[in-house]
PDB file of C-alpha atoms in Angstrom:
ATOM      1  CA  UNK A 865     101.080 107.432 120.824  1.00 45.00           C
ATOM      2  CA  UNK A 866     100.313 108.614 124.345  1.00 47.00           C
ATOM      3  CA  UNK A 867      99.549 112.242 123.500  1.00 64.00           C
ATOM      4  CA  UNK A 868      96.159 113.527 124.724  1.00 77.00           C
ATOM      5  CA  UNK A 869      94.013 114.407 121.732  1.00 84.00           C
ATOM      6  CA  UNK A 870      90.787 116.384 121.842  1.00 92.00           C
ATOM      7  CA  UNK A 871      88.310 114.940 119.357  1.00 96.00           C
ATOM      8  CA  UNK A 872      86.649 117.800 117.473  1.00 94.00           C
ATOM      9  CA  UNK A 873      84.294 115.703 115.347  1.00 97.00           C
ATOM     10  CA  UNK A 874      83.385 112.027 115.111  1.00 98.00           C
ATOM     11  CA  UNK A 875      81.841 109.947 112.346  1.00 98.00           C
ATOM     12  CA  UNK A 876      80.689 106.345 112.423  1.00 98.00           C
ATOM     13  CA  UNK A 877      81.041 104.519 109.117  1.00 97.00           C
ATOM     14  CA  UNK A 878      80.213 101.104 110.577  1.00 96.00           C
ATOM     15  CA  UNK A 879      78.611  98.758 108.097  1.00 95.00           C
ATOM     16  CA  UNK A 880      79.968 100.553 105.038  1.00 96.00           C
ATOM     17  CA  UNK A 881      82.661  99.345 102.667  1.00 95.00           C
ATOM     18  CA  UNK A 882      85.396 101.139 100.763  1.00 90.00           C
ATOM     19  CA  UNK A 883      85.323 103.834  99.514  1.00 94.00           C
ATOM     20  CA  UNK A 884      82.536 105.151 101.794  1.00 96.00           C
ATOM     21  CA  UNK A 885      84.653 105.477 105.007  1.00 97.00           C
ATOM     22  CA  UNK A 886      87.325 107.404 103.073  1.00 96.00           C
ATOM     23  CA  UNK A 887      84.823 109.660 101.335  1.00 96.00           C
ATOM     24  CA  UNK A 888      83.007 110.476 104.580  1.00 97.00           C
ATOM     25  CA  UNK A 889      86.301 111.193 106.342  1.00 97.00           C
ATOM     26  CA  UNK A 890      87.512 113.474 103.545  1.00 96.00           C
ATOM     27  CA  UNK A 891      84.198 115.358 103.585  1.00 97.00           C
ATOM     28  CA  UNK A 892      84.282 115.758 107.370  1.00 97.00           C
ATOM     29  CA  UNK A 893      87.889 116.990 107.283  1.00 97.00           C
ATOM     30  CA  UNK A 894      86.908 119.741 104.834  1.00 96.00           C
ATOM     31  CA  UNK A 895      84.626 121.232 107.486  1.00 95.00           C
ATOM     32  CA  UNK A 896      87.272 121.216 110.245  1.00 97.00           C
ATOM     33  CA  UNK A 897      89.931 123.801 111.032  1.00 97.00           C
ATOM     34  CA  UNK A 898      93.631 123.032 110.789  1.00 97.00           C
ATOM     35  CA  UNK A 899      94.738 121.158 113.898  1.00 96.00           C
ATOM     36  CA  UNK A 900      91.263 119.788 114.670  1.00 97.00           C
ATOM     37  CA  UNK A 901      90.939 116.033 115.177  1.00 98.00           C
ATOM     38  CA  UNK A 902      88.444 113.729 113.507  1.00 98.00           C
ATOM     39  CA  UNK A 903      87.544 110.339 114.960  1.00 98.00           C
ATOM     40  CA  UNK A 904      86.437 107.745 112.403  1.00 98.00           C
ATOM     41  CA  UNK A 905      84.848 104.444 113.409  1.00 97.00           C
ATOM     42  CA  UNK A 906      84.967 101.753 110.712  1.00 97.00           C
ATOM     43  CA  UNK A 907      84.185  98.064 110.393  1.00 96.00           C
ATOM     44  CA  UNK A 908      85.562  97.484 106.892  1.00 94.00           C
ATOM     45  CA  UNK A 909      88.596  95.149 107.145  1.00 92.00           C
ATOM     46  CA  UNK A 910      90.378  97.151 104.438  1.00 94.00           C
ATOM     47  CA  UNK A 911      89.945 100.480 106.256  1.00 95.00           C
ATOM     48  CA  UNK A 912      93.451 100.575 107.774  1.00 96.00           C
ATOM     49  CA  UNK A 913      95.407 100.114 104.525  1.00 96.00           C
ATOM     50  CA  UNK A 914      92.957 102.411 102.737  1.00 96.00           C
ATOM     51  CA  UNK A 915      93.426 105.205 105.288  1.00 97.00           C
ATOM     52  CA  UNK A 916      97.212 104.692 105.272  1.00 96.00           C
ATOM     53  CA  UNK A 917      97.255 105.092 101.486  1.00 96.00           C
ATOM     54  CA  UNK A 918      94.956 108.125 101.558  1.00 95.00           C
ATOM     55  CA  UNK A 919      96.962 109.925 104.232  1.00 96.00           C
ATOM     56  CA  UNK A 920     100.208 109.534 102.272  1.00 96.00           C
ATOM     57  CA  UNK A 921      98.763 111.970  99.725  1.00 94.00           C
ATOM     58  CA  UNK A 922      97.140 114.467 102.088  1.00 94.00           C
ATOM     59  CA  UNK A 923      98.553 116.902 104.652  1.00 96.00           C
ATOM     60  CA  UNK A 924      96.662 115.223 107.507  1.00 97.00           C
ATOM     61  CA  UNK A 925      98.205 113.060 110.246  1.00 96.00           C
ATOM     62  CA  UNK A 926      97.036 109.763 111.726  1.00 97.00           C
ATOM     63  CA  UNK A 927      97.321 110.553 115.439  1.00 96.00           C
ATOM     64  CA  UNK A 928      96.091 107.202 116.707  1.00 96.00           C
ATOM     65  CA  UNK A 929      94.686 103.914 115.521  1.00 97.00           C
ATOM     66  CA  UNK A 930      93.159 101.080 117.495  1.00 96.00           C
ATOM     67  CA  UNK A 931      91.244  97.963 116.615  1.00 95.00           C
ATOM     68  CA  UNK A 932      89.154  95.388 118.402  1.00 93.00           C
ATOM     69  CA  UNK A 933      88.020  92.093 116.977  1.00 86.00           C
ATOM     70  CA  UNK A 934      85.520  90.928 119.586  1.00 83.00           C
ATOM     71  CA  UNK A 935      82.564  90.793 119.535  1.00 86.00           C
ATOM     72  CA  UNK A 936      82.819  92.369 116.067  1.00 84.00           C
ATOM     73  CA  UNK A 937      85.642  94.088 114.226  1.00 88.00           C
ATOM     74  CA  UNK A 938      85.858  97.796 114.990  1.00 95.00           C
ATOM     75  CA  UNK A 939      88.640 100.172 113.939  1.00 97.00           C
ATOM     76  CA  UNK A 940      89.077 103.635 115.436  1.00 97.00           C
ATOM     77  CA  UNK A 941      91.130 106.270 113.644  1.00 98.00           C
ATOM     78  CA  UNK A 942      91.971 109.740 114.938  1.00 98.00           C
ATOM     79  CA  UNK A 943      93.135 112.070 112.181  1.00 98.00           C
ATOM     80  CA  UNK A 944      94.502 115.581 112.750  1.00 97.00           C
ATOM     81  CA  UNK A 945      93.737 118.005 109.948  1.00 97.00           C
ATOM     82  CA  UNK A 946      96.928 119.409 108.443  1.00 95.00           C
TER      83      UNK A 946
END
C-alpha cells in the first residue's frame, strides 16, 4: 500500500485492551467526513484481528497497517471512512 494518505485525525489507544481500541475508533469515525482518514495507535496484541473483524461489517477501509515489536509492541492502523 504505497498510496499517500493524509491523516485527518489520530487517536492513541496504547495501554488499553479490547474492546476499548475498537470503541474509540468507531466513535472517532462518527465525527469524520466520508473519505477522511483516522490513524489508530494500539498496543493490544488482539487489535489486528479485532479491527479486521470490525471492518468486515462496516463501510470503512483499512488503508494501511504496520506493527513494530521493539522496544514494545505498537500497531498503527489507518482507516478511511466509507
